[in-house]
JSON list of C-alpha atoms in Angstrom, two decimals:
[
{"chain": "A", "resi": 1, "resn": "SER", "atom": "CA", "xyz": [0.00, 0.04, 0.00]},
{"chain": "A", "resi": 2, "resn": "LEU", "atom": "CA", "xyz": [1.11, 3.67, -0.55]},
{"chain": "A", "resi": 3, "resn": "HIS", "atom": "CA", "xyz": [2.40, 5.47, 2.42]},
{"chain": "A", "resi": 4, "resn": "LYS", "atom": "CA", "xyz": [2.15, 9.16, 0.88]},
{"chain": "A", "resi": 5, "resn": "GLU", "atom": "CA", "xyz": [4.14, 12.04, 2.41]},
{"chain": "A", "resi": 6, "resn": "ARG", "atom": "CA", "xyz": [5.71, 15.35, 1.67]},
{"chain": "A", "resi": 7, "resn": "ILE", "atom": "CA", "xyz": [8.98, 14.62, 0.33]},
{"chain": "A", "resi": 8, "resn": "ASP", "atom": "CA", "xyz": [11.76, 17.13, -1.15]},
{"chain": "A", "resi": 9, "resn": "LEU", "atom": "CA", "xyz": [12.94, 15.50, -4.43]},
{"chain": "A", "resi": 10, "resn": "ASN", "atom": "CA", "xyz": [16.17, 17.21, -4.38]},
{"chain": "A", "resi": 11, "resn": "THR", "atom": "CA", "xyz": [17.21, 15.70, -1.00]},
{"chain": "A", "resi": 12, "resn": "LEU", "atom": "CA", "xyz": [16.04, 12.50, -2.14]},
{"chain": "A", "resi": 13, "resn": "LEU", "atom": "CA", "xyz": [18.00, 12.64, -5.35]},
{"chain": "A", "resi": 14, "resn": "TYR", "atom": "CA", "xyz": [21.20, 13.65, -3.45]},
{"chain": "A", "resi": 15, "resn": "GLN", "atom": "CA", "xyz": [20.71, 10.63, -1.11]},
{"chain": "A", "resi": 16, "resn": "ILE", "atom": "CA", "xyz": [20.35, 8.12, -4.04]},
{"chain": "A", "resi": 17, "resn": "THR", "atom": "CA", "xyz": [22.97, 9.48, -6.20]},
{"chain": "A", "resi": 18, "resn": "ALA", "atom": "CA", "xyz": [25.55, 9.32, -3.38]},
{"chain": "A", "resi": 19, "resn": "ARG", "atom": "CA", "xyz": [25.23, 5.65, -3.14]},
{"chain": "A", "resi": 20, "resn": "PHE", "atom": "CA", "xyz": [26.36, 5.43, -6.88]},
{"chain": "A", "resi": 21, "resn": "GLU", "atom": "CA", "xyz": [29.78, 7.73, -6.55]},
{"chain": "A", "resi": 22, "resn": "ASP", "atom": "CA", "xyz": [32.20, 4.93, -6.72]},
{"chain": "A", "resi": 23, "resn": "ARG", "atom": "CA", "xyz": [30.57, 3.24, -9.79]},
{"chain": "A", "resi": 24, "resn": "LYS", "atom": "CA", "xyz": [32.09, 3.89, -13.40]},
{"chain": "A", "resi": 25, "resn": "PRO", "atom": "CA", "xyz": [31.27, 5.82, -15.39]},
{"chain": "A", "resi": 26, "resn": "GLY", "atom": "CA", "xyz": [30.11, 7.86, -12.38]},
{"chain": "A", "resi": 27, "resn": "VAL", "atom": "CA", "xyz": [27.04, 9.69, -11.56]},
{"chain": "A", "resi": 28, "resn": "THR", "atom": "CA", "xyz": [26.43, 13.71, -11.20]},
{"chain": "A", "resi": 29, "resn": "LEU", "atom": "CA", "xyz": [23.40, 15.43, -9.82]},
{"chain": "A", "resi": 30, "resn": "ALA", "atom": "CA", "xyz": [22.53, 18.64, -11.27]},
{"chain": "A", "resi": 31, "resn": "PRO", "atom": "CA", "xyz": [19.62, 19.86, -9.30]},
{"chain": "A", "resi": 32, "resn": "ASN", "atom": "CA", "xyz": [18.25, 22.99, -10.55]},
{"chain": "A", "resi": 33, "resn": "ILE", "atom": "CA", "xyz": [14.98, 23.51, -8.62]},
{"chain": "A", "resi": 34, "resn": "ALA", "atom": "CA", "xyz": [15.62, 25.04, -5.22]},
{"chain": "A", "resi": 35, "resn": "HIS", "atom": "CA", "xyz": [12.77, 23.03, -3.51]},
{"chain": "A", "resi": 36, "resn": "ALA", "atom": "CA", "xyz": [10.70, 20.44, -5.44]},
{"chain": "A", "resi": 37, "resn": "HIS", "atom": "CA", "xyz": [8.24, 19.00, -2.88]},
{"chain": "A", "resi": 38, "resn": "VAL", "atom": "CA", "xyz": [5.78, 16.39, -3.66]},
{"chain": "A", "resi": 39, "resn": "ASP", "atom": "CA", "xyz": [3.46, 14.20, -1.99]},
{"chain": "A", "resi": 40, "resn": "ALA", "atom": "CA", "xyz": [4.44, 10.48, -2.67]},
{"chain": "A", "resi": 41, "resn": "ASP", "atom": "CA", "xyz": [5.57, 7.22, -1.15]},
{"chain": "A", "resi": 42, "resn": "PRO", "atom": "CA", "xyz": [9.55, 8.04, -0.50]},
{"chain": "A", "resi": 43, "resn": "GLN", "atom": "CA", "xyz": [10.18, 4.20, -0.78]},
{"chain": "A", "resi": 44, "resn": "ARG", "atom": "CA", "xyz": [8.56, 3.84, -4.13]},
{"chain": "A", "resi": 45, "resn": "ILE", "atom": "CA", "xyz": [9.99, 6.95, -5.62]},
{"chain": "A", "resi": 46, "resn": "MET", "atom": "CA", "xyz": [13.38, 5.94, -4.29]},
{"chain": "A", "resi": 47, "resn": "SER", "atom": "CA", "xyz": [12.93, 2.43, -5.96]},
{"chain": "A", "resi": 48, "resn": "LEU", "atom": "CA", "xyz": [11.85, 3.85, -9.04]},
{"chain": "A", "resi": 49, "resn": "ILE", "atom": "CA", "xyz": [14.80, 6.50, -9.13]},
{"chain": "A", "resi": 50, "resn": "ARG", "atom": "CA", "xyz": [17.32, 3.74, -8.40]},
{"chain": "A", "resi": 51, "resn": "ASN", "atom": "CA", "xyz": [16.14, 1.48, -11.03]},
{"chain": "A", "resi": 52, "resn": "VAL", "atom": "CA", "xyz": [16.57, 4.38, -13.62]},
{"chain": "A", "resi": 53, "resn": "ILE", "atom": "CA", "xyz": [19.82, 4.93, -12.50]},
{"chain": "A", "resi": 54, "resn": "GLU", "atom": "CA", "xyz": [20.74, 1.19, -12.53]},
{"chain": "A", "resi": 55, "resn": "ASN", "atom": "CA", "xyz": [19.64, 0.94, -16.08]},
{"chain": "A", "resi": 56, "resn": "ALA", "atom": "CA", "xyz": [21.83, 3.75, -16.95]},
{"chain": "A", "resi": 57, "resn": "PHE", "atom": "CA", "xyz": [24.67, 2.15, -15.81]},
{"chain": "A", "resi": 58, "resn": "LYS", "atom": "CA", "xyz": [23.65, -1.13, -17.32]},
{"chain": "A", "resi": 59, "resn": "TYR", "atom": "CA", "xyz": [23.38, 0.11, -20.92]},
{"chain": "A", "resi": 60, "resn": "SER", "atom": "CA", "xyz": [26.02, 2.54, -20.80]},
{"chain": "A", "resi": 61, "resn": "GLY", "atom": "CA", "xyz": [29.86, 1.60, -20.81]},
{"chain": "A", "resi": 62, "resn": "ALA", "atom": "CA", "xyz": [32.40, 2.34, -18.18]},
{"chain": "A", "resi": 63, "resn": "GLU", "atom": "CA", "xyz": [34.27, 4.64, -20.52]},
{"chain": "A", "resi": 64, "resn": "SER", "atom": "CA", "xyz": [31.15, 6.67, -21.20]},
{"chain": "A", "resi": 65, "resn": "LYS", "atom": "CA", "xyz": [30.51, 9.90, -19.73]},
{"chain": "A", "resi": 66, "resn": "PRO", "atom": "CA", "xyz": [29.19, 10.21, -16.29]},
{"chain": "A", "resi": 67, "resn": "ILE", "atom": "CA", "xyz": [25.37, 9.90, -15.86]},
{"chain": "A", "resi": 68, "resn": "GLU", "atom": "CA", "xyz": [23.86, 12.99, -15.26]},
{"chain": "A", "resi": 69, "resn": "VAL", "atom": "CA", "xyz": [20.72, 13.08, -13.02]},
{"chain": "A", "resi": 70, "resn": "LYS", "atom": "CA", "xyz": [18.51, 16.29, -13.20]},
{"chain": "A", "resi": 71, "resn": "LEU", "atom": "CA", "xyz": [15.28, 17.46, -11.91]},
{"chain": "A", "resi": 72, "resn": "GLU", "atom": "CA", "xyz": [13.31, 19.66, -14.07]}
]
């Protein structure tokens, strides 16, 4: 079931991308919104974002440019 709460997407993205710092080709976070709050289930949003980043690593080579995560 959903457990919705108010979350700051920039903070969430920072926490998630920090887990990928040591992976090749690397990941950079480019937040461009001061505060992006949403009402959502934080665990499901984290899972979704991690899955997208994992797929980016999976389908890019270690020699490619760092993966950029940007909130727009």
